[in-house]
mmCIF file of C-alpha atoms and ligand atoms in Angstrom:
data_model
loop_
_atom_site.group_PDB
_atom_site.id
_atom_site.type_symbol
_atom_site.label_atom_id
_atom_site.label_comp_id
_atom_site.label_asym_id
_atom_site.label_seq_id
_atom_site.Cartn_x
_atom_site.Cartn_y
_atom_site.Cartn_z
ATOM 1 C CA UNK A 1 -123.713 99.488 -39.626
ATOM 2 C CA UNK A 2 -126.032 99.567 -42.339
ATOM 3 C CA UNK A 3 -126.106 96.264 -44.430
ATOM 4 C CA UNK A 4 -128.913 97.025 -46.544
ATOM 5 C CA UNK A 5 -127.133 99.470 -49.222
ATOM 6 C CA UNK A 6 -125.610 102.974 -48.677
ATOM 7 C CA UNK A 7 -126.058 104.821 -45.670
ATOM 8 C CA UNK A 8 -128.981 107.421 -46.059
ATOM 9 C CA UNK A 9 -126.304 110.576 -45.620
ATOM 10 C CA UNK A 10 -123.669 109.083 -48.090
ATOM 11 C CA UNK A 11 -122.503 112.006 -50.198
ATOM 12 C CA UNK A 12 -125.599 114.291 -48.385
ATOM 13 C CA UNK A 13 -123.621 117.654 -47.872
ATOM 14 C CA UNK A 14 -123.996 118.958 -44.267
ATOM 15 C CA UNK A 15 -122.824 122.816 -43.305
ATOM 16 C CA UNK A 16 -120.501 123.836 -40.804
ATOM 17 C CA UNK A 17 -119.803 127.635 -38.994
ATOM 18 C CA UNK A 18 -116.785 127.940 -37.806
ATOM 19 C CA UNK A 19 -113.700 130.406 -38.108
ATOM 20 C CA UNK A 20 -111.195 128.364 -36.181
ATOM 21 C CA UNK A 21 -110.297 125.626 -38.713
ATOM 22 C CA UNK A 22 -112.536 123.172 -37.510
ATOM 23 C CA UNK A 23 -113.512 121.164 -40.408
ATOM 24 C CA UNK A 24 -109.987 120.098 -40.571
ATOM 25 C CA UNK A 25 -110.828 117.638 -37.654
ATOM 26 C CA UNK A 26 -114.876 116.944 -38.245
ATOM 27 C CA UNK A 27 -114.999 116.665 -41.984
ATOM 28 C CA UNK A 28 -112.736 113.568 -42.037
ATOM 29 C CA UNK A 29 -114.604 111.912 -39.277
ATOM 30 C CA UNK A 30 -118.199 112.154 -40.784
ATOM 31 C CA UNK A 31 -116.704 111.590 -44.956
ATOM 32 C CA UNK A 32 -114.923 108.511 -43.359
ATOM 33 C CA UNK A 33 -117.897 106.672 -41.408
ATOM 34 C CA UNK A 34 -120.679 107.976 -43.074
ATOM 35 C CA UNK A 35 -120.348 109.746 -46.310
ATOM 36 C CA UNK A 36 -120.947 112.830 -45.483
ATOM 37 C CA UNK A 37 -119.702 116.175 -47.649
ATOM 38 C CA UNK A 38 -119.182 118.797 -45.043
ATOM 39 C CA UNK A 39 -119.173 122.140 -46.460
ATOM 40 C CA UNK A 40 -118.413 125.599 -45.155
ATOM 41 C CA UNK A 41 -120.355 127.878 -44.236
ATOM 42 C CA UNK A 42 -118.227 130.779 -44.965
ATOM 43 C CA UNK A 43 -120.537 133.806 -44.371
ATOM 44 C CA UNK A 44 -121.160 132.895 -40.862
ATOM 45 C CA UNK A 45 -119.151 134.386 -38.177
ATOM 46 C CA UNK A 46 -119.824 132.662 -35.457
ATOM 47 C CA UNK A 47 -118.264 135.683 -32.686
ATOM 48 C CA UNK A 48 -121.472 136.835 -32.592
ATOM 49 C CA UNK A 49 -123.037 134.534 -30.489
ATOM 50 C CA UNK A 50 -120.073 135.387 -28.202
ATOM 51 C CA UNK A 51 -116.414 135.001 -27.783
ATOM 52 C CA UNK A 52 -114.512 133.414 -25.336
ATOM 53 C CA UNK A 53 -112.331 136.761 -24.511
ATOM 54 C CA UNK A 54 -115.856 138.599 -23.652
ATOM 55 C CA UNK A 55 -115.498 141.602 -25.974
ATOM 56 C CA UNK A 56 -119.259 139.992 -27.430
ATOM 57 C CA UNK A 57 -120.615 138.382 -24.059
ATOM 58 C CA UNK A 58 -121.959 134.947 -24.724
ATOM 59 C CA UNK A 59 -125.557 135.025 -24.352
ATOM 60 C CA UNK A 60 -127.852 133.105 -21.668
ATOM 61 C CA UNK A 61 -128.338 129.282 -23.132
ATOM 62 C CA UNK A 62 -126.278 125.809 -22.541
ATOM 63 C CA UNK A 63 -123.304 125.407 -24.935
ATOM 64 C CA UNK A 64 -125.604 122.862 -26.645
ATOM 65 C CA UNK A 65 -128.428 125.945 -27.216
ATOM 66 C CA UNK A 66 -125.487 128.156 -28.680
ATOM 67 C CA UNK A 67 -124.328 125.168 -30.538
ATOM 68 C CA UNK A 68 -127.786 124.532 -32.028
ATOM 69 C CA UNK A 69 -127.735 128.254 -33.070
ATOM 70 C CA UNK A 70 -124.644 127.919 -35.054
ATOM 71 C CA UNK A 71 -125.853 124.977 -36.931
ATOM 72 C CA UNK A 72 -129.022 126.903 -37.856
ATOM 73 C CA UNK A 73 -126.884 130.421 -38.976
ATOM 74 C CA UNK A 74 -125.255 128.119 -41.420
ATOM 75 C CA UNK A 75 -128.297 126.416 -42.772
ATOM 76 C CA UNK A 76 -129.859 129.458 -43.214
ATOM 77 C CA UNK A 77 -126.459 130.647 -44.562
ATOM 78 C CA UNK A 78 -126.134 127.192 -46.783
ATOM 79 C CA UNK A 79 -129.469 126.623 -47.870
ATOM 80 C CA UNK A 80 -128.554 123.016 -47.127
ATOM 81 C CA UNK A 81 -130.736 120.765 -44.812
ATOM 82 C CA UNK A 82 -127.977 119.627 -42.241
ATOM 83 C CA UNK A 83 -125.622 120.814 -40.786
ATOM 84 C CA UNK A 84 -122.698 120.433 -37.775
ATOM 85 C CA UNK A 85 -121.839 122.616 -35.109
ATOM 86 C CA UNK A 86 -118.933 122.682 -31.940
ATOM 87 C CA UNK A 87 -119.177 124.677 -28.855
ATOM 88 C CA UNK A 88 -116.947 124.348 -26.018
ATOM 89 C CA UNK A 89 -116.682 125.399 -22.560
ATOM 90 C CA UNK A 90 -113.763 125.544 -19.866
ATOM 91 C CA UNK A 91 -113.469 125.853 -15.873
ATOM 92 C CA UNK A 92 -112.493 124.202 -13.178
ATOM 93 C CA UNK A 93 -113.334 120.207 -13.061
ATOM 94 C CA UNK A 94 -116.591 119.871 -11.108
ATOM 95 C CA UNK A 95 -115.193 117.052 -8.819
ATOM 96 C CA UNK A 96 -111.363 118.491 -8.785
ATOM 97 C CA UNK A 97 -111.965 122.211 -8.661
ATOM 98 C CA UNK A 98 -107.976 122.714 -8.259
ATOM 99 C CA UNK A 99 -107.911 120.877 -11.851
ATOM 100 C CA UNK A 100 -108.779 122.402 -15.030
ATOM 101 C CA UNK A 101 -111.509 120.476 -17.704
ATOM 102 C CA UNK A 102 -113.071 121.506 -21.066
ATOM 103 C CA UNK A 103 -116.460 120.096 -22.125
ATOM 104 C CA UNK A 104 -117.239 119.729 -25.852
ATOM 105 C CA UNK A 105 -120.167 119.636 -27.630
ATOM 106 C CA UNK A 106 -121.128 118.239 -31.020
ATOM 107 C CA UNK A 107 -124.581 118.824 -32.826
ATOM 108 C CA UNK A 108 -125.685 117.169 -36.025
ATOM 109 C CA UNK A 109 -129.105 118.728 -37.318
ATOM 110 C CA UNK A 110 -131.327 117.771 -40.432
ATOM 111 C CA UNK A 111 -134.477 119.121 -40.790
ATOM 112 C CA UNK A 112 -135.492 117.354 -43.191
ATOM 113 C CA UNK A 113 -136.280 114.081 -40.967
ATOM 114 C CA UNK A 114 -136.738 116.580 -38.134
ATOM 115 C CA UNK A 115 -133.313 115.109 -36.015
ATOM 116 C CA UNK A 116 -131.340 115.966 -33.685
ATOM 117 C CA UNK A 117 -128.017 114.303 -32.484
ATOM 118 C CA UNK A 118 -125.923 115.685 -29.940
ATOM 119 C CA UNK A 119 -122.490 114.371 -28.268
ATOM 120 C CA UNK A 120 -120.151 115.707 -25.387
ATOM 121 C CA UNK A 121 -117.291 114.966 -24.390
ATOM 122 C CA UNK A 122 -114.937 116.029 -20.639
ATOM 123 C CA UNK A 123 -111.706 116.752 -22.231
ATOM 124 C CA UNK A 124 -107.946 117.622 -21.371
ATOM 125 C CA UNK A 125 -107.575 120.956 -21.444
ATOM 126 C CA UNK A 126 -104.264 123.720 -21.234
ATOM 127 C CA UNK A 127 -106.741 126.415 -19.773
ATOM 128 C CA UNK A 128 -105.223 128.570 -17.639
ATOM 129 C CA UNK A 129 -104.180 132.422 -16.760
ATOM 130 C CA UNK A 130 -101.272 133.915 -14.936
ATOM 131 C CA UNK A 131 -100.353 137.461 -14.248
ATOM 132 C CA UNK A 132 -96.804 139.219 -14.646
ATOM 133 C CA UNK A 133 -94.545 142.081 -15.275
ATOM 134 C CA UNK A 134 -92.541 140.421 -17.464
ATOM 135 C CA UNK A 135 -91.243 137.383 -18.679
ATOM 136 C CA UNK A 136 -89.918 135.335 -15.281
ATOM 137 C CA UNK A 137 -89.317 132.209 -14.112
ATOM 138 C CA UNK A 138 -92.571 131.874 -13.110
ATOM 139 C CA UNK A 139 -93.860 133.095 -16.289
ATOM 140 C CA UNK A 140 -91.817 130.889 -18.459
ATOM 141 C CA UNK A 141 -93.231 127.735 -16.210
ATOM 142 C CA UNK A 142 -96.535 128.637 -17.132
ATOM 143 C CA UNK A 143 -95.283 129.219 -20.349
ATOM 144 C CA UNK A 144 -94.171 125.313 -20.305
ATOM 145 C CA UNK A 145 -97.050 123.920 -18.704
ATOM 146 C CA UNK A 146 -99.417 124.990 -21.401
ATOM 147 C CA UNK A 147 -97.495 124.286 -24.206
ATOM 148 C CA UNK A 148 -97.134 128.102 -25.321
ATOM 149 C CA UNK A 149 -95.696 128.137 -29.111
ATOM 150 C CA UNK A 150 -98.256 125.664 -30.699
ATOM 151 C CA UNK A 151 -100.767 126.959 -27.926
ATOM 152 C CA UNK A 152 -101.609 130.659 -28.195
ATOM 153 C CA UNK A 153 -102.061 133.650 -25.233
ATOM 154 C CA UNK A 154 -104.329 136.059 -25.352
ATOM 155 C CA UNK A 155 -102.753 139.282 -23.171
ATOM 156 C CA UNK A 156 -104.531 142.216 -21.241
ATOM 157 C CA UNK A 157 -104.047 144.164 -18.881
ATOM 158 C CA UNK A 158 -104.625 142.746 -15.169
ATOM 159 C CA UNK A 159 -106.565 145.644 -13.474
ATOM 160 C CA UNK A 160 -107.659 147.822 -16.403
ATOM 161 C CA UNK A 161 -108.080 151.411 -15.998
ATOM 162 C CA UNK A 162 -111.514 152.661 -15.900
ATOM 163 C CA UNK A 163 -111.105 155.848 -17.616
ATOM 164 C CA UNK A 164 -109.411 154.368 -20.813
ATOM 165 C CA UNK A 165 -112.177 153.581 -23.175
ATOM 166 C CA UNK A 166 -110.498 151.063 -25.117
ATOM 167 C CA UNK A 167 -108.334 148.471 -23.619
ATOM 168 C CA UNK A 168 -105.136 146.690 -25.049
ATOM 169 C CA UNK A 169 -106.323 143.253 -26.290
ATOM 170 C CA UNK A 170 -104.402 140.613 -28.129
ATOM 171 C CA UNK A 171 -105.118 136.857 -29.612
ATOM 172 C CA UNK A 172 -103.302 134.335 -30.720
ATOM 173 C CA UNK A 173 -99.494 135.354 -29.310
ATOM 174 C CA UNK A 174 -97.453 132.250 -30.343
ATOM 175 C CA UNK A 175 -94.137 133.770 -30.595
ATOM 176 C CA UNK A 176 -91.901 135.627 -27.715
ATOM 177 C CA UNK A 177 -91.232 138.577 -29.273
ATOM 178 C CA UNK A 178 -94.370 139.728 -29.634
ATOM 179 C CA UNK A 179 -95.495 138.489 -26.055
ATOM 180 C CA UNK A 180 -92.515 140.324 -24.622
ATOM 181 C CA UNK A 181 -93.973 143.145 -26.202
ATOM 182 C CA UNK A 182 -97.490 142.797 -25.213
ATOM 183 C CA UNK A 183 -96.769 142.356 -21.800
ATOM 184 C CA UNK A 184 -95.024 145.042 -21.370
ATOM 185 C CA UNK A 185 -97.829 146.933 -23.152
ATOM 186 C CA UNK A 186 -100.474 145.706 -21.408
ATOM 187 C CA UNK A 187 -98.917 145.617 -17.868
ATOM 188 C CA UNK A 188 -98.211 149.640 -18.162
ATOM 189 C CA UNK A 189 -101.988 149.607 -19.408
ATOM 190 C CA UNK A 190 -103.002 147.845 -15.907
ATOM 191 C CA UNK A 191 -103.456 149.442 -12.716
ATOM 192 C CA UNK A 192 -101.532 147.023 -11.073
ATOM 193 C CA UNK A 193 -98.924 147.202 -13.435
ATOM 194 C CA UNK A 194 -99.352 143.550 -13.794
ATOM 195 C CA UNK A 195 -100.754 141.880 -17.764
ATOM 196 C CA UNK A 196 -103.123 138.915 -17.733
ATOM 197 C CA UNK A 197 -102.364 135.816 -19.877
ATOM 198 C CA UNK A 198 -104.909 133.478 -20.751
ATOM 199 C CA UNK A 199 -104.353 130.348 -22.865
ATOM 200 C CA UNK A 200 -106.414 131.022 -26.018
ATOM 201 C CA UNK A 201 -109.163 128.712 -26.689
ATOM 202 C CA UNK A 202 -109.836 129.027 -30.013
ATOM 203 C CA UNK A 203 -109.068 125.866 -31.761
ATOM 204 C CA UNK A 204 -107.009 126.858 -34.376
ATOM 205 C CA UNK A 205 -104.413 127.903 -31.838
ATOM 206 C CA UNK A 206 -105.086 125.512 -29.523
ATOM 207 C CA UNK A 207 -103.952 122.076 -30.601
ATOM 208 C CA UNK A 208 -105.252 120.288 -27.624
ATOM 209 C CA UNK A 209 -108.876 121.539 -28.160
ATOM 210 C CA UNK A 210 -108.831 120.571 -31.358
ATOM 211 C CA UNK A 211 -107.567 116.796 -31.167
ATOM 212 C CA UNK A 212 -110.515 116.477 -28.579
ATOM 213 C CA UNK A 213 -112.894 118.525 -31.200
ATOM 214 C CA UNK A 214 -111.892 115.648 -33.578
ATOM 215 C CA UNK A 215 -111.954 112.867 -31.210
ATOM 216 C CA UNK A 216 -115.889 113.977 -30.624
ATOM 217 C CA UNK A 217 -116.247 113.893 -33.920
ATOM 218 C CA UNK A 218 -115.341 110.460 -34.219
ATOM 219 C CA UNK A 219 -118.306 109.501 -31.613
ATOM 220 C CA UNK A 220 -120.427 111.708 -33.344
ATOM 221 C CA UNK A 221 -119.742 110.139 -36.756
ATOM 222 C CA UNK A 222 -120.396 106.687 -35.747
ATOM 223 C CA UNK A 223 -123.550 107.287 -33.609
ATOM 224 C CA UNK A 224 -124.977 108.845 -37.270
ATOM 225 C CA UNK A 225 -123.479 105.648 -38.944
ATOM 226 C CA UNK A 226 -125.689 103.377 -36.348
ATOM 227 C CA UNK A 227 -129.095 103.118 -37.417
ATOM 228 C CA UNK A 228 -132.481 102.592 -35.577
ATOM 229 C CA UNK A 229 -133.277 98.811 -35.730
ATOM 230 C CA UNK A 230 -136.895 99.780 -35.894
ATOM 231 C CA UNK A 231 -137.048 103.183 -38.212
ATOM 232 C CA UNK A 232 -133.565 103.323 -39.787
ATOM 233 C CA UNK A 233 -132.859 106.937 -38.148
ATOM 234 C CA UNK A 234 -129.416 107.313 -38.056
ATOM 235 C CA UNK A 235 -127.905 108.272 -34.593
ATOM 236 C CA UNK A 236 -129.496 105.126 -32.549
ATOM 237 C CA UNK A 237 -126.816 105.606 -29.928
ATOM 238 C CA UNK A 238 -126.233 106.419 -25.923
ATOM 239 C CA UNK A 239 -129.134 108.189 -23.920
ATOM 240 C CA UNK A 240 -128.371 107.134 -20.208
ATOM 241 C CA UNK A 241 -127.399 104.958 -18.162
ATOM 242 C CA UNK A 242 -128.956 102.857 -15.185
ATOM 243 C CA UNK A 243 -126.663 103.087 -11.833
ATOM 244 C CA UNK A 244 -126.728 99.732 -9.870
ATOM 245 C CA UNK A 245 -123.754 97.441 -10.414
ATOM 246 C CA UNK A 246 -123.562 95.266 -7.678
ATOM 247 C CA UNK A 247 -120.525 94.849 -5.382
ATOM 248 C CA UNK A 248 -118.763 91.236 -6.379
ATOM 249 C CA UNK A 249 -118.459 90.840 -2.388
ATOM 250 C CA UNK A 250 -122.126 91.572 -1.152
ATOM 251 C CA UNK A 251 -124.139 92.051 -3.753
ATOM 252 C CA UNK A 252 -125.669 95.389 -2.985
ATOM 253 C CA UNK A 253 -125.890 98.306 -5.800
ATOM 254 C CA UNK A 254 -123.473 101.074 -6.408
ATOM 255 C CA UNK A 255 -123.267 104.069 -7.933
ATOM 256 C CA UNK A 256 -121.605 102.808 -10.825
ATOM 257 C CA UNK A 257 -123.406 102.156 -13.650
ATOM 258 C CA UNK A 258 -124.944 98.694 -14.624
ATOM 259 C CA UNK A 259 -126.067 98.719 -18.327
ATOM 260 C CA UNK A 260 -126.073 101.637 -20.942
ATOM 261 C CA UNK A 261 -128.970 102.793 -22.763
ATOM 262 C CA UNK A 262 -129.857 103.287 -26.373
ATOM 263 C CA UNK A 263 -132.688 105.063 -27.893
ATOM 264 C CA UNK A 264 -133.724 106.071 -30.944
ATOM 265 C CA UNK A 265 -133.444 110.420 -31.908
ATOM 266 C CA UNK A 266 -137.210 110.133 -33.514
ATOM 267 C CA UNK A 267 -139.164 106.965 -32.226
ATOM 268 C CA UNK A 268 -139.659 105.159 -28.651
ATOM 269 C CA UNK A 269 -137.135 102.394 -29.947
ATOM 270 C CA UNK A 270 -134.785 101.912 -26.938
ATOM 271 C CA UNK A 271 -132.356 99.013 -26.192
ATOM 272 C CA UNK A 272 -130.189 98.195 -23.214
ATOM 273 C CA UNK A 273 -126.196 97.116 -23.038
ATOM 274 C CA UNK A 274 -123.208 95.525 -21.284
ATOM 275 C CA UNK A 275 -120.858 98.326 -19.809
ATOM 276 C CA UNK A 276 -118.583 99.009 -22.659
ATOM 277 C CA UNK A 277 -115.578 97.699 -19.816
ATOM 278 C CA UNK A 278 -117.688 94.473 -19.294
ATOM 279 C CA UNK A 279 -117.369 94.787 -15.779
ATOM 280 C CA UNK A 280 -120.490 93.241 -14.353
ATOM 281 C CA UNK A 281 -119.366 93.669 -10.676
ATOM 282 C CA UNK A 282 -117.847 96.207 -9.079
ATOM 283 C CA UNK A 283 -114.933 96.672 -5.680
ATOM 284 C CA UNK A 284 -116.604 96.378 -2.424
ATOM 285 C CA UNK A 285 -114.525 99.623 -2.162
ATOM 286 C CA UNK A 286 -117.525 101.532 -3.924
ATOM 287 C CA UNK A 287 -120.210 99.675 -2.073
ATOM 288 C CA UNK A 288 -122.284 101.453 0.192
ATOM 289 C CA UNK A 289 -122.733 98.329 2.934
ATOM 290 C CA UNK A 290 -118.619 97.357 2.677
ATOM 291 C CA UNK A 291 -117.362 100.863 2.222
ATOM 292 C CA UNK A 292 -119.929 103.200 3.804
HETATM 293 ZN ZN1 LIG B 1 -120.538 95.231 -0.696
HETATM 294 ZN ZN1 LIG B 2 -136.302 104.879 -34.497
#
């Protein structure tokens, strides 16, 4: 918290790209803890640095790279000298692989001071696909299990046919009329005679990728609202942490982590901090020498 007067980005408008609605969740999260008037970039369509249904592949880069590049297209688009962007990615959870997990990223850019902020987040996801004829059992469980009606499909067909130039493709099926329909379209389409459904992960159809966009947003928004004790950059926040917490029975150091770290986007200014659980010990169940 800044105590000295207003916050450097109060009423500073920062630019966002995005065609999915997101504002509705980051705009209320920056305005509320640190005064900042997020504007859209309208003329920016962000599909062309890739879609998640792979008509435009995405191109080579991390999710923060591609994120980067959206907040640029709408400062360039804007004029302005910040600006916000979201990228997200989905597969299978790198420690459950039978589990599916999103990862979301937040950038803040201002060129002005030269600064970059950047936040991610694992999230809940509904991301998913199933194949079908037609509207099952089976179907309607996966249906269920991703929350189809608020959630959106995207439908193809399962084995496209390589002489047909131009293949069925629809977004954002939220009713069952028209999925009934596309199924059936899309599985005649297929050379398997089966369609594909995907959950569609754009977040104006997806509900639960947009709570976590906003919840992101609400880390991003208060790492900006945290300034550097030594040059009053905003975004003094979490750069590491530093394994090591001891086991409460012998005393040797885990794997978990110890203390958090906090630096500074634009100086050496770095601090170190209490686990945000306060646990200063941890199970002999994760020690090495107890539990090898
Ligand atoms: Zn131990
Ligand atoms: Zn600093």
């Amino acid at each position: 918290m800044n105590t000295h007067g207003a916050h450097p980005y109060h009423g500073v408008k920062a630019a966002m790209a995005t065609r999915h609605g997101k504002e509705q969740v980051v705009a209320p999260a920056l305005a509320t803890a640190v005064g900042i008037d997020l504007v859209l970039a309208k003329d920016v369509d962000t599909d062309q640095l890739g879609t998640f249904t792979g008509e435009i592949p995405r191109r080579l880069g991390t999710p923060v790279e591609t994120a980067v590049r959206k907040a640029e297209l709408a400062l360039e688009s804007t004029g302005l000298t910040c600006a916000v962007a979201s990228e997200g990615s989905f597969g299978p959870h790198p420690m459950a692989p039978w589990l599916a997990c999103g990862q979301e990223h937040l950038v803040f850019l201002d060129t002005e001071r030269a600064l970059r902020v950047t936040e991610q987040k694992t999230t809940e996801t509904n991301f998913a696909h199933h194949t079908t004829s037609g509207l099952d059992q089976t179907t309607e469980a996966f249906l269920d299990s991703i929350g189809f009606g608020p959630h959106a499909v995207i439908v193809r067909p399962h084995t496209p046919a390589d002489d047909t130039p131009t293949q069925p493709l629809y977004k954002g099926i939220q009713d069952r009329t028209r999925l009934r329909e596309t199924i059936t379209e899309c599985a005649a389409a297929s050379a398997c005679g089966r369609a594909r459904l995907e959950t569609d992960m754009r977040a104006h159809v997806n509900p639960t990728r947009m709570h976590q966009i906003g919840l992101l947003a609400g880390t991003l928004a208060a790492r900006l609202a945290t300034l550097c004790p030594a040059c009053a950059a905003p975004g003094y926040g979490i750069v590491g942490r530093e394994r090591g917490l001891p086991c409460k029975l012998c005393g040797t150091p885990t794997d978990w982590h110890r203390v958090v770290l906090y630096g500074c986007v634009l100086c050496p200014q770095h601090s170190t901090h209490p686990r945000a659980d306060g646990l200063t010990h941890t199970d002999p169940a994760h020690c090495p020498s107890c539990n090898p």
